[in-house]
PDB file of C-alpha atoms and ligand atoms in Angstrom:
ATOM      1  CA  MET A 222      64.217  32.259   4.087  1.00 38.00           C
ATOM      2  CA  ALA A 223      61.325  32.337   1.340  1.00 44.00           C
ATOM      3  CA  THR A 224      62.668  33.754  -2.185  1.00 45.00           C
ATOM      4  CA  PRO A 225      60.178  34.928  -4.768  1.00 44.00           C
ATOM      5  CA  THR A 226      60.522  31.434  -6.484  1.00 44.00           C
ATOM      6  CA  THR A 227      60.781  29.439  -3.497  1.00 42.00           C
ATOM      7  CA  LEU A 228      56.755  31.164  -3.262  1.00 42.00           C
ATOM      8  CA  ASN A 229      55.505  30.390  -6.079  1.00 48.00           C
ATOM      9  CA  LEU A 230      56.504  26.979  -5.960  1.00 42.00           C
ATOM     10  CA  ARG A 231      55.023  26.638  -2.544  1.00 47.00           C
ATOM     11  CA  LYS A 232      52.011  28.011  -4.377  1.00 51.00           C
ATOM     12  CA  HIS A 233      51.913  26.020  -6.957  1.00 45.00           C
ATOM     13  CA  LEU A 234      52.085  22.764  -5.164  1.00 40.00           C
ATOM     14  CA  ARG A 235      49.443  24.206  -2.331  1.00 49.00           C
ATOM     15  CA  LYS A 236      47.401  24.497  -6.219  1.00 49.00           C
ATOM     16  CA  CYS A 237      48.025  20.978  -6.778  1.00 38.00           C
ATOM     17  CA  PHE A 238      47.493  19.290  -3.353  1.00 38.00           C
ATOM     18  CA  GLN A 239      43.680  21.140  -3.141  1.00 48.00           C
ATOM     19  CA  SER A 240      43.121  19.830  -7.190  1.00 44.00           C
ATOM     20  CA  LEU A 241      44.536  16.114  -5.629  1.00 36.00           C
ATOM     21  CA  ALA A 242      42.170  16.111  -2.716  1.00 40.00           C
ATOM     22  CA  ALA A 243      39.624  17.037  -5.287  1.00 43.00           C
ATOM     23  CA  PHE A 244      39.884  14.721  -7.044  1.00 38.00           C
ATOM     24  CA  ALA A 245      40.030  11.979  -4.716  1.00 38.00           C
ATOM     25  CA  LEU A 246      36.911  13.181  -3.032  1.00 39.00           C
ATOM     26  CA  LEU A 247      35.454  13.252  -6.541  1.00 40.00           C
ATOM     27  CA  ALA A 248      36.533   9.667  -7.091  1.00 40.00           C
ATOM     28  CA  GLY A 249      35.384   8.433  -3.732  1.00 39.00           C
ATOM     29  CA  LEU A 250      32.118  10.119  -4.482  1.00 40.00           C
ATOM     30  CA  VAL A 251      31.905   8.354  -8.056  1.00 40.00           C
ATOM     31  CA  VAL A 252      33.128   4.283  -6.824  1.00 39.00           C
ATOM     32  CA  ALA A 253      30.449   5.363  -4.009  1.00 49.00           C
ATOM     33  CA  ALA A 254      27.841   6.254  -6.033  1.00 54.00           C
ATOM     34  CA  ASP A 255      28.647   2.715  -8.105  1.00 72.00           C
ATOM     35  CA  ASP A 256      28.945   0.477  -5.063  1.00 91.00           C
ATOM     36  CA  TRP A 257      25.907  -1.799  -5.505  1.00 97.00           C
ATOM     37  CA  HIS A 258      27.610  -3.539  -8.012  1.00 97.00           C
ATOM     38  CA  PRO A 259      28.908  -6.427  -8.520  1.00 98.00           C
ATOM     39  CA  SER A 260      25.754  -7.805  -6.608  1.00 98.00           C
ATOM     40  CA  LYS A 261      26.245  -9.061  -2.887  1.00 97.00           C
ATOM     41  CA  TYR A 262      24.985 -12.437  -4.836  1.00 98.00           C
ATOM     42  CA  GLY A 263      28.131 -12.606  -6.959  1.00 98.00           C
ATOM     43  CA  LYS A 264      29.261 -11.388  -9.844  1.00 97.00           C
ATOM     44  CA  ASP A 265      28.217 -13.873 -12.123  1.00 98.00           C
ATOM     45  CA  ASP A 266      24.127 -13.730 -10.513  1.00 98.00           C
ATOM     46  CA  THR A 267      21.579 -12.691 -13.013  1.00 98.00           C
ATOM     47  CA  ILE A 268      18.367 -13.833 -10.253  1.00 98.00           C
ATOM     48  CA  GLY A 269      19.146 -10.959  -7.833  1.00 98.00           C
ATOM     49  CA  ALA A 270      17.394 -11.743  -4.027  1.00 99.00           C
ATOM     50  CA  ALA A 271      15.506 -14.623  -5.169  1.00 99.00           C
ATOM     51  CA  ASN A 272      18.957 -16.186  -4.177  1.00 98.00           C
ATOM     52  CA  ASN A 273      17.221 -15.574  -0.331  1.00 98.00           C
ATOM     53  CA  LEU A 274      14.857 -18.042  -1.109  1.00 98.00           C
ATOM     54  CA  THR A 275      15.844 -21.946   0.230  1.00 98.00           C
ATOM     55  CA  PRO A 276      13.602 -25.258   0.869  1.00 98.00           C
ATOM     56  CA  THR A 277      13.236 -24.007   4.813  1.00 98.00           C
ATOM     57  CA  ILE A 278      11.366 -21.021   3.762  1.00 98.00           C
ATOM     58  CA  VAL A 279       8.763 -23.069   1.563  1.00 98.00           C
ATOM     59  CA  VAL A 280       8.373 -25.639   4.062  1.00 98.00           C
ATOM     60  CA  GLU A 281       8.331 -22.702   6.667  1.00 98.00           C
ATOM     61  CA  ALA A 282       6.047 -20.663   4.531  1.00 98.00           C
ATOM     62  CA  ALA A 283       3.618 -24.052   3.833  1.00 98.00           C
ATOM     63  CA  GLY A 284       2.891 -24.191   7.877  1.00 98.00           C
ATOM     64  CA  LEU A 285       0.849 -20.801   7.144  1.00 98.00           C
ATOM     65  CA  VAL A 286      -1.581 -22.390   5.551  1.00 98.00           C
ATOM     66  CA  LYS A 287      -4.592 -23.011   7.767  1.00 98.00           C
ATOM     67  CA  THR A 288      -7.712 -22.575   6.117  1.00 98.00           C
ATOM     68  CA  GLY A 289      -7.049 -23.931   3.031  1.00 98.00           C
ATOM     69  CA  LYS A 290      -8.462 -20.329   1.787  1.00 98.00           C
ATOM     70  CA  THR A 291      -7.025 -18.539  -1.810  1.00 98.00           C
ATOM     71  CA  TYR A 292      -6.996 -15.300  -3.324  1.00 98.00           C
ATOM     72  CA  SER A 293      -5.891 -14.255  -6.933  1.00 98.00           C
ATOM     73  CA  LEU A 294      -3.817 -11.859  -6.634  1.00 98.00           C
ATOM     74  CA  GLY A 295      -3.780 -10.328 -10.540  1.00 98.00           C
ATOM     75  CA  ILE A 296      -6.357  -8.787 -12.122  1.00 98.00           C
ATOM     76  CA  THR A 297      -7.288  -9.796 -15.446  1.00 97.00           C
ATOM     77  CA  LEU A 298      -6.057  -8.266 -18.335  1.00 97.00           C
ATOM     78  CA  GLY A 299      -8.312  -6.776 -21.304  1.00 97.00           C
ATOM     79  CA  PRO A 300      -8.384  -4.216 -24.318  1.00 96.00           C
ATOM     80  CA  ASN A 301      -9.604  -1.117 -21.645  1.00 95.00           C
ATOM     81  CA  THR A 302      -6.655  -2.154 -18.376  1.00 97.00           C
ATOM     82  CA  PRO A 303      -5.166   1.080 -17.203  1.00 97.00           C
ATOM     83  CA  ALA A 304      -1.420   0.903 -19.027  1.00 97.00           C
ATOM     84  CA  PHE A 305       1.210   2.908 -19.202  1.00 97.00           C
ATOM     85  CA  GLY A 306       3.054   4.577 -21.630  1.00 96.00           C
ATOM     86  CA  THR A 307       1.600   3.413 -25.085  1.00 97.00           C
ATOM     87  CA  ARG A 308       1.581  -0.227 -23.255  1.00 98.00           C
ATOM     88  CA  THR A 309      -1.587  -2.254 -25.041  1.00 98.00           C
ATOM     89  CA  PHE A 310      -3.669  -5.688 -25.056  1.00 98.00           C
ATOM     90  CA  GLN A 311      -5.303  -7.372 -27.736  1.00 98.00           C
ATOM     91  CA  ILE A 312      -6.778 -10.779 -27.953  1.00 98.00           C
ATOM     92  CA  PHE A 313      -8.258 -12.469 -31.212  1.00 98.00           C
ATOM     93  CA  THR A 314     -10.632 -15.713 -31.414  1.00 97.00           C
ATOM     94  CA  PHE A 315     -11.157 -17.853 -33.922  1.00 95.00           C
ATOM     95  CA  PRO A 316     -12.078 -21.427 -35.208  1.00 94.00           C
ATOM     96  CA  THR A 317      -9.333 -23.438 -35.667  1.00 90.00           C
ATOM     97  CA  ARG A 318     -11.077 -25.497 -38.497  1.00 76.00           C
ATOM     98  CA  PRO A 319     -13.561 -23.681 -39.745  1.00 71.00           C
ATOM     99  CA  ASP A 320     -13.956 -25.531 -42.440  1.00 79.00           C
ATOM    100  CA  LYS A 321     -14.894 -28.694 -41.686  1.00 86.00           C
ATOM    101  CA  PRO A 322     -14.559 -30.756 -38.427  1.00 90.00           C
ATOM    102  CA  GLY A 323     -12.245 -33.476 -38.072  1.00 91.00           C
ATOM    103  CA  GLY A 324     -12.485 -37.220 -38.431  1.00 93.00           C
ATOM    104  CA  THR A 325     -15.730 -39.673 -37.366  1.00 95.00           C
ATOM    105  CA  ASN A 326     -15.874 -37.573 -33.945  1.00 94.00           C
ATOM    106  CA  LYS A 327     -15.958 -34.628 -35.610  1.00 93.00           C
ATOM    107  CA  LEU A 328     -13.573 -32.674 -33.734  1.00 93.00           C
ATOM    108  CA  THR A 329     -14.010 -28.723 -33.726  1.00 92.00           C
ATOM    109  CA  ALA A 330     -11.942 -26.342 -32.111  1.00 93.00           C
ATOM    110  CA  THR A 331     -10.767 -22.933 -30.343  1.00 94.00           C
ATOM    111  CA  ASP A 332      -7.787 -20.807 -30.712  1.00 96.00           C
ATOM    112  CA  ASP A 333      -6.976 -17.678 -29.769  1.00 97.00           C
ATOM    113  CA  PHE A 334      -4.311 -15.362 -30.928  1.00 98.00           C
ATOM    114  CA  VAL A 335      -2.794 -12.305 -28.039  1.00 98.00           C
ATOM    115  CA  LEU A 336      -1.166  -9.082 -29.132  1.00 98.00           C
ATOM    116  CA  THR A 337       0.468  -7.585 -25.960  1.00 98.00           C
ATOM    117  CA  SER A 338       2.550  -5.313 -23.960  1.00 98.00           C
ATOM    118  CA  VAL A 339       4.011  -7.917 -21.191  1.00 98.00           C
ATOM    119  CA  GLY A 340       4.615  -4.735 -19.014  1.00 98.00           C
ATOM    120  CA  ILE A 341       0.912  -4.122 -18.010  1.00 98.00           C
ATOM    121  CA  GLY A 342      -1.790  -5.264 -15.371  1.00 98.00           C
ATOM    122  CA  SER A 343      -0.437  -7.740 -12.763  1.00 98.00           C
ATOM    123  CA  GLN A 344       3.185  -8.124 -13.794  1.00 98.00           C
ATOM    124  CA  LEU A 345       6.498  -8.482 -12.600  1.00 98.00           C
ATOM    125  CA  ASP A 346       9.510  -6.443 -13.378  1.00 98.00           C
ATOM    126  CA  GLY A 347      12.562  -8.553 -13.807  1.00 98.00           C
ATOM    127  CA  LEU A 348      16.365  -7.337 -13.470  1.00 98.00           C
ATOM    128  CA  GLY A 349      16.734  -6.195 -16.978  1.00 98.00           C
ATOM    129  CA  HIS A 350      14.080  -4.006 -17.065  1.00 98.00           C
ATOM    130  CA  ILE A 351      15.454  -0.903 -15.069  1.00 98.00           C
ATOM    131  CA  GLY A 352      18.737   1.168 -15.577  1.00 98.00           C
ATOM    132  CA  ILE A 353      20.837   3.757 -14.093  1.00 98.00           C
ATOM    133  CA  ASN A 354      22.554   5.810 -17.337  1.00 98.00           C
ATOM    134  CA  ASN A 355      22.684   2.580 -18.993  1.00 98.00           C
ATOM    135  CA  VAL A 356      23.916   0.652 -15.911  1.00 98.00           C
ATOM    136  CA  TYR A 357      21.788  -2.874 -15.132  1.00 98.00           C
ATOM    137  CA  TYR A 358      21.709  -4.876 -12.285  1.00 98.00           C
ATOM    138  CA  ASN A 359      25.169  -6.147 -11.602  1.00 98.00           C
ATOM    139  CA  GLY A 360      26.579  -3.785 -13.491  1.00 98.00           C
ATOM    140  CA  HIS A 361      25.580  -4.799 -17.290  1.00 98.00           C
ATOM    141  CA  LYS A 362      24.845  -2.422 -19.446  1.00 98.00           C
ATOM    142  CA  GLN A 363      21.980  -2.928 -21.496  1.00 98.00           C
ATOM    143  CA  GLU A 364      24.259  -3.224 -25.006  1.00 98.00           C
ATOM    144  CA  ASP A 365      25.154  -6.234 -23.113  1.00 97.00           C
ATOM    145  CA  PHE A 366      21.858  -8.407 -22.865  1.00 98.00           C
ATOM    146  CA  LEU A 367      19.496  -6.528 -24.950  1.00 98.00           C
ATOM    147  CA  ARG A 368      18.613  -8.016 -28.408  1.00 98.00           C
ATOM    148  CA  PRO A 369      15.705  -7.114 -30.371  1.00 98.00           C
ATOM    149  CA  ASN A 370      13.932 -10.531 -30.139  1.00 98.00           C
ATOM    150  CA  GLY A 371      14.585 -11.399 -26.722  1.00 98.00           C
ATOM    151  CA  LEU A 372      16.892 -10.395 -23.489  1.00 98.00           C
ATOM    152  CA  LEU A 373      20.183 -12.129 -23.157  1.00 98.00           C
ATOM    153  CA  ARG A 374      20.046 -12.221 -19.290  1.00 98.00           C
ATOM    154  CA  PHE A 375      17.586 -11.516 -17.039  1.00 98.00           C
ATOM    155  CA  SER A 376      14.902 -13.161 -18.841  1.00 98.00           C
ATOM    156  CA  SER A 377      11.763 -13.468 -16.500  1.00 98.00           C
ATOM    157  CA  ASP A 378      11.257 -16.839 -17.344  1.00 98.00           C
ATOM    158  CA  ARG A 379      14.771 -17.825 -15.785  1.00 98.00           C
ATOM    159  CA  ILE A 380      13.552 -16.310 -12.274  1.00 98.00           C
ATOM    160  CA  PRO A 381      12.924 -19.881 -10.083  1.00 98.00           C
ATOM    161  CA  PRO A 382       9.658 -20.351  -8.734  1.00 98.00           C
ATOM    162  CA  ILE A 383       8.858 -16.893  -5.744  1.00 99.00           C
ATOM    163  CA  VAL A 384       7.152 -19.888  -3.328  1.00 99.00           C
ATOM    164  CA  THR A 385       7.400 -17.957   0.173  1.00 99.00           C
ATOM    165  CA  ARG A 386       5.631 -16.279   3.025  1.00 99.00           C
ATOM    166  CA  GLY A 387       4.301 -13.322   2.030  1.00 99.00           C
ATOM    167  CA  VAL A 388       3.797 -10.636   4.632  1.00 99.00           C
ATOM    168  CA  LEU A 389       0.570  -7.820   3.720  1.00 98.00           C
ATOM    169  CA  LEU A 390       1.124  -4.894   4.605  1.00 98.00           C
ATOM    170  CA  ASP A 391      -2.114  -2.502   5.124  1.00 98.00           C
ATOM    171  CA  MET A 392      -1.307   1.256   5.061  1.00 98.00           C
ATOM    172  CA  VAL A 393      -5.207   1.566   4.690  1.00 98.00           C
ATOM    173  CA  ALA A 394      -5.802  -0.306   8.076  1.00 98.00           C
ATOM    174  CA  LEU A 395      -2.688   2.240   9.303  1.00 98.00           C
ATOM    175  CA  LYS A 396      -4.018   5.304   8.018  1.00 98.00           C
ATOM    176  CA  GLY A 397      -7.356   4.707   8.690  1.00 98.00           C
ATOM    177  CA  GLY A 398      -8.570   5.183   4.618  1.00 98.00           C
ATOM    178  CA  THR A 399      -7.282   4.907   1.109  1.00 98.00           C
ATOM    179  CA  LEU A 400      -3.833   6.861   0.580  1.00 98.00           C
ATOM    180  CA  ALA A 401      -4.364  10.124  -1.499  1.00 98.00           C
ATOM    181  CA  PRO A 402      -2.415   9.952  -4.418  1.00 98.00           C
ATOM    182  CA  GLY A 403       1.613  11.243  -3.847  1.00 98.00           C
ATOM    183  CA  THR A 404       1.285  10.154  -0.833  1.00 98.00           C
ATOM    184  CA  ALA A 405       5.136   8.545   0.769  1.00 98.00           C
ATOM    185  CA  ILE A 406       4.927   5.025   2.567  1.00 98.00           C
ATOM    186  CA  ASN A 407       8.630   5.284   4.253  1.00 98.00           C
ATOM    187  CA  ARG A 408       9.824   3.061   6.656  1.00 98.00           C
ATOM    188  CA  ALA A 409       8.523   4.404  10.081  1.00 98.00           C
ATOM    189  CA  ASP A 410       5.257   3.218   8.166  1.00 98.00           C
ATOM    190  CA  ILE A 411       6.132  -0.115   7.345  1.00 98.00           C
ATOM    191  CA  GLU A 412       7.467  -0.206  11.047  1.00 98.00           C
ATOM    192  CA  GLY A 413       4.158   1.162  11.437  1.00 98.00           C
ATOM    193  CA  ALA A 414       1.880  -1.523  10.387  1.00 98.00           C
ATOM    194  CA  ILE A 415       4.801  -4.439  11.060  1.00 98.00           C
ATOM    195  CA  ALA A 416       3.742  -3.619  14.943  1.00 98.00           C
ATOM    196  CA  LYS A 417       0.314  -2.931  14.141  1.00 98.00           C
ATOM    197  CA  GLN A 418      -0.042  -6.876  12.603  1.00 98.00           C
ATOM    198  CA  ARG A 419       2.804  -8.302  14.645  1.00 98.00           C
ATOM    199  CA  THR A 420       4.194  -9.281  11.156  1.00 98.00           C
ATOM    200  CA  PRO A 421       7.663  -8.324  11.513  1.00 98.00           C
ATOM    201  CA  ILE A 422       9.339  -8.975   7.503  1.00 98.00           C
ATOM    202  CA  ARG A 423      12.138 -11.545   7.285  1.00 98.00           C
ATOM    203  CA  LYS A 424      14.593 -12.675   4.500  1.00 98.00           C
ATOM    204  CA  GLY A 425      12.804 -13.944   1.764  1.00 98.00           C
ATOM    205  CA  ASP A 426       9.577 -12.343   2.287  1.00 99.00           C
ATOM    206  CA  VAL A 427       7.502 -11.393  -0.131  1.00 99.00           C
ATOM    207  CA  VAL A 428       6.082  -7.816   0.715  1.00 99.00           C
ATOM    208  CA  LEU A 429       2.945  -6.758  -0.784  1.00 99.00           C
ATOM    209  CA  ILE A 430       0.928  -3.195  -0.317  1.00 99.00           C
ATOM    210  CA  HIS A 431      -2.371  -1.816   0.413  1.00 98.00           C
ATOM    211  CA  THR A 432      -2.937   1.407  -0.271  1.00 98.00           C
ATOM    212  CA  GLY A 433      -6.044   0.923  -1.625  1.00 98.00           C
ATOM    213  CA  TRP A 434      -5.650   3.309  -4.888  1.00 98.00           C
ATOM    214  CA  LEU A 435      -6.656  -0.359  -7.085  1.00 98.00           C
ATOM    215  CA  GLU A 436     -10.374  -0.341  -5.596  1.00 97.00           C
ATOM    216  CA  ALA A 437     -10.309   2.998  -5.484  1.00 97.00           C
ATOM    217  CA  MET A 438      -9.323   4.171  -8.729  1.00 96.00           C
ATOM    218  CA  ALA A 439      -8.424   1.852 -11.502  1.00 94.00           C
ATOM    219  CA  GLU A 440     -12.536   1.209 -12.647  1.00 93.00           C
ATOM    220  CA  LYS A 441     -13.571   5.194 -11.502  1.00 96.00           C
ATOM    221  CA  ASP A 442     -10.813   6.782 -13.543  1.00 97.00           C
ATOM    222  CA  LYS A 443      -8.498   4.911 -15.515  1.00 96.00           C
ATOM    223  CA  LYS A 444      -6.273   8.246 -16.439  1.00 97.00           C
ATOM    224  CA  ARG A 445      -6.158   9.555 -12.909  1.00 97.00           C
ATOM    225  CA  PHE A 446      -5.247   5.780 -11.868  1.00 97.00           C
ATOM    226  CA  MET A 447      -2.656   6.612 -13.818  1.00 97.00           C
ATOM    227  CA  GLU A 448      -1.146  10.183 -13.460  1.00 98.00           C
ATOM    228  CA  THR A 449      -0.784   9.794  -9.700  1.00 98.00           C
ATOM    229  CA  GLU A 450      -1.015   7.211  -6.535  1.00 98.00           C
ATOM    230  CA  PRO A 451       0.082   6.373  -2.841  1.00 98.00           C
ATOM    231  CA  GLY A 452       3.074   4.258  -2.724  1.00 98.00           C
ATOM    232  CA  LEU A 453       6.281   3.200  -1.545  1.00 99.00           C
ATOM    233  CA  GLY A 454       9.036   6.300  -1.271  1.00 99.00           C
ATOM    234  CA  LYS A 455      12.951   5.575  -1.243  1.00 98.00           C
ATOM    235  CA  GLU A 456      13.633   5.150   2.546  1.00 98.00           C
ATOM    236  CA  GLY A 457      11.006   3.094   2.219  1.00 99.00           C
ATOM    237  CA  ALA A 458      12.984   1.008  -0.582  1.00 99.00           C
ATOM    238  CA  GLU A 459      16.182   0.746   1.232  1.00 98.00           C
ATOM    239  CA  PHE A 460      14.683  -0.593   4.268  1.00 98.00           C
ATOM    240  CA  LEU A 461      13.128  -3.543   2.341  1.00 98.00           C
ATOM    241  CA  ALA A 462      16.290  -3.924   0.292  1.00 98.00           C
ATOM    242  CA  SER A 463      17.795  -4.374   3.734  1.00 98.00           C
ATOM    243  CA  LEU A 464      15.473  -6.753   4.932  1.00 98.00           C
ATOM    244  CA  GLY A 465      16.446  -9.004   2.278  1.00 98.00           C
ATOM    245  CA  VAL A 466      12.981  -9.455   0.896  1.00 99.00           C
ATOM    246  CA  VAL A 467      12.463 -11.353  -2.165  1.00 99.00           C
ATOM    247  CA  ALA A 468       9.679  -8.598  -4.245  1.00 99.00           C
ATOM    248  CA  VAL A 469       7.789  -5.920  -3.110  1.00 99.00           C
ATOM    249  CA  GLY A 470       4.379  -5.613  -4.535  1.00 99.00           C
ATOM    250  CA  ALA A 471       1.480  -2.846  -4.020  1.00 98.00           C
ATOM    251  CA  ASP A 472      -2.630  -2.717  -5.617  1.00 98.00           C
ATOM    252  CA  GLN A 473      -1.354   0.577  -7.611  1.00 98.00           C
ATOM    253  CA  TRP A 474       0.434   0.279 -11.359  1.00 98.00           C
ATOM    254  CA  ALA A 475       4.015   1.152 -10.402  1.00 98.00           C
ATOM    255  CA  VAL A 476       4.894   0.356  -6.524  1.00 98.00           C
ATOM    256  CA  GLU A 477       6.292   3.536  -6.025  1.00 98.00           C
ATOM    257  CA  VAL A 478       4.636   7.271  -4.982  1.00 98.00           C
ATOM    258  CA  ILE A 479       4.037   9.064  -7.987  1.00 98.00           C
ATOM    259  CA  PRO A 480       4.806  11.860  -8.393  1.00 98.00           C
ATOM    260  CA  ALA A 481       8.387  10.943  -6.992  1.00 98.00           C
ATOM    261  CA  GLU A 482       9.102  12.255  -3.564  1.00 98.00           C
ATOM    262  CA  ASP A 483      11.614  14.361  -5.393  1.00 98.00           C
ATOM    263  CA  PRO A 484       9.557  15.551  -8.171  1.00 96.00           C
ATOM    264  CA  ALA A 485      12.906  16.282 -10.722  1.00 98.00           C
ATOM    265  CA  GLU A 486      13.126  12.268 -10.024  1.00 98.00           C
ATOM    266  CA  VAL A 487      11.815   9.260 -12.531  1.00 98.00           C
ATOM    267  CA  PHE A 488      10.681   6.417 -11.056  1.00 98.00           C
ATOM    268  CA  PRO A 489      13.773   5.986  -8.586  1.00 98.00           C
ATOM    269  CA  VAL A 490      12.087   3.122  -6.294  1.00 99.00           C
ATOM    270  CA  HIS A 491      12.279   1.577  -9.287  1.00 99.00           C
ATOM    271  CA  GLN A 492      16.372   2.018  -9.388  1.00 98.00           C
ATOM    272  CA  ILE A 493      16.645   1.155  -5.722  1.00 98.00           C
ATOM    273  CA  LEU A 494      15.032  -2.286  -5.607  1.00 99.00           C
ATOM    274  CA  ILE A 495      15.613  -3.534  -9.018  1.00 99.00           C
ATOM    275  CA  THR A 496      18.559  -2.037 -10.124  1.00 98.00           C
ATOM    276  CA  LYS A 497      21.387  -1.640  -6.942  1.00 98.00           C
ATOM    277  CA  ASN A 498      19.185  -4.645  -4.951  1.00 98.00           C
ATOM    278  CA  GLY A 499      17.805  -7.265  -7.204  1.00 98.00           C
ATOM    279  CA  VAL A 500      14.059  -6.605  -5.817  1.00 99.00           C
ATOM    280  CA  TYR A 501      11.519  -7.665  -8.189  1.00 99.00           C
ATOM    281  CA  LEU A 502       8.032  -5.579  -8.299  1.00 99.00           C
ATOM    282  CA  LEU A 503       5.022  -6.801  -8.412  1.00 99.00           C
ATOM    283  CA  GLU A 504       2.446  -4.446  -9.728  1.00 98.00           C
ATOM    284  CA  ASN A 505      -1.084  -4.138  -9.865  1.00 98.00           C
ATOM    285  CA  MET A 506      -1.942  -6.868  -7.462  1.00 98.00           C
ATOM    286  CA  ASN A 507      -5.019  -7.211  -6.077  1.00 98.00           C
ATOM    287  CA  VAL A 508      -4.256  -7.509  -2.274  1.00 98.00           C
ATOM    288  CA  GLY A 509      -7.724  -5.818  -0.883  1.00 98.00           C
ATOM    289  CA  PRO A 510      -9.438  -9.418  -0.191  1.00 98.00           C
ATOM    290  CA  LEU A 511      -6.683 -10.038   2.051  1.00 98.00           C
ATOM    291  CA  ALA A 512      -6.623  -6.539   3.592  1.00 98.00           C
ATOM    292  CA  ALA A 513     -10.921  -7.087   3.989  1.00 98.00           C
ATOM    293  CA  ASP A 514     -10.184 -10.824   5.646  1.00 98.00           C
ATOM    294  CA  LYS A 515      -7.272  -9.589   7.927  1.00 98.00           C
ATOM    295  CA  ALA A 516      -4.511 -11.904   5.946  1.00 98.00           C
ATOM    296  CA  TYR A 517      -1.199 -10.217   7.047  1.00 98.00           C
ATOM    297  CA  GLU A 518       0.225 -13.337   6.506  1.00 98.00           C
ATOM    298  CA  PHE A 519       0.431 -16.154   3.858  1.00 98.00           C
ATOM    299  CA  LEU A 520       2.051 -19.133   1.893  1.00 99.00           C
ATOM    300  CA  PHE A 521       2.788 -16.740  -1.616  1.00 99.00           C
ATOM    301  CA  VAL A 522       3.687 -18.950  -4.681  1.00 99.00           C
ATOM    302  CA  LEU A 523       4.275 -17.330  -7.945  1.00 99.00           C
ATOM    303  CA  GLY A 524       5.637 -19.570 -10.758  1.00 98.00           C
ATOM    304  CA  GLN A 525       7.145 -17.320 -13.948  1.00 98.00           C
ATOM    305  CA  PRO A 526       5.473 -17.658 -17.592  1.00 98.00           C
ATOM    306  CA  LYS A 527       7.972 -19.203 -19.578  1.00 98.00           C
ATOM    307  CA  LEU A 528       8.860 -16.751 -22.191  1.00 98.00           C
ATOM    308  CA  ALA A 529      12.206 -17.168 -23.597  1.00 98.00           C
ATOM    309  CA  GLY A 530      13.198 -13.530 -23.273  1.00 98.00           C
ATOM    310  CA  ALA A 531      10.860 -11.610 -21.435  1.00 98.00           C
ATOM    311  CA  VAL A 532      11.874  -8.439 -19.542  1.00 98.00           C
ATOM    312  CA  GLN A 533       8.556  -8.079 -17.971  1.00 98.00           C
ATOM    313  CA  ALA A 534       5.768 -11.184 -17.033  1.00 98.00           C
ATOM    314  CA  THR A 535       2.118 -11.051 -16.507  1.00 98.00           C
ATOM    315  CA  ILE A 536       1.256 -12.829 -13.522  1.00 98.00           C
ATOM    316  CA  ASN A 537      -1.398 -14.269 -11.127  1.00 98.00           C
ATOM    317  CA  PRO A 538       0.265 -15.280  -7.676  1.00 99.00           C
ATOM    318  CA  ILE A 539      -1.742 -16.857  -5.374  1.00 99.00           C
ATOM    319  CA  ALA A 540      -1.813 -16.140  -1.728  1.00 99.00           C
ATOM    320  CA  ILE A 541      -3.396 -19.097   0.243  1.00 99.00           C
ATOM    321  CA  ARG A 542      -3.821 -18.898   4.426  1.00 98.00           C
TER     322      ARG A 542
HETATM  323  C1  LIG B 115       7.947   1.551 -16.042  1.00 68.42           C
HETATM  324  O1  LIG B 115       8.136   0.878 -16.664  1.00 68.42           O
HETATM  325  C2  LIG B 115       8.719   2.325 -15.473  1.00 68.42           C
HETATM  326  O2  LIG B 115       7.011   1.323 -15.486  1.00 68.42           O
HETATM  327  P1  LIG B 115       6.656  -0.031 -14.877  1.00 68.42           P
HETATM  328  O3  LIG B 115       8.012  -0.692 -14.155  1.00 68.42           O
HETATM  329  O4  LIG B 115       5.808   0.640 -13.459  1.00 68.42           O
HETATM  330  O5  LIG B 115       6.028  -0.331 -15.860  1.00 68.42           O
END
């Protein structure tokens, strides 16, 4: 028969079990929240989805060149280029030998000096750029790799040449016009474009999204261009990462939709692609000319600027078809 003491003991034990169960559930959630590191490419990996590039992919992508037409996907960077936050660009040009021409051949010369944010204009976001509560790609803390004179790890000059098949997802053609700011592009939209264009996305591809925002707004209203934009949503980002793409680009400044689908979140697509999956972002890509030619797949060529310790990279990838 249960005495008051044994009843109290049972009550106490039940409470203990309940607390333990709650703790186990919480621990499980914490583990699930961190299950993106170590990286699937290995605990020492520093190049993320660039691991999906192979010589075979390069050879196959080269086979997409049929006409020899080239497309410069970078926009020209200048002091008036729309920029995030306090980012700026300045160039100074001057004669190198102002006093007297050199030698008997009277050499004269001109030099330049550029003072710029790297994350301005057409840019690649490297794996040291974005973290989740100070945890970055492959579980690294910012203080482990950030130094005032350059990154110790994830420097963009270390990203291998990205030479692969490029796929343009023409959302403007799919939706019948420039996407409205705040429009999120998700899995159904991506699959819709893939089906319409007959361009499946493969492991190792670079995917570029045409929203129409760069052509519609970058010159017309720089402030509005930077305040909001149509772009990739979280589910779309998860989907593209699951396909093994190396990089995702768009013709707007953050690749992702602004404001975010959940207005309480800040750049969540950056975290899904860069931090969790090691997928690079390519921002402000001038893909309008590709869309105009219905060039939905092409050879994509991008070599990184060799800036030691850089977080991002100013880029001008070339599409060739
Ligand atoms: C941020 O730095 C958050 O923006 P972006 O990567 O688009 O330049």
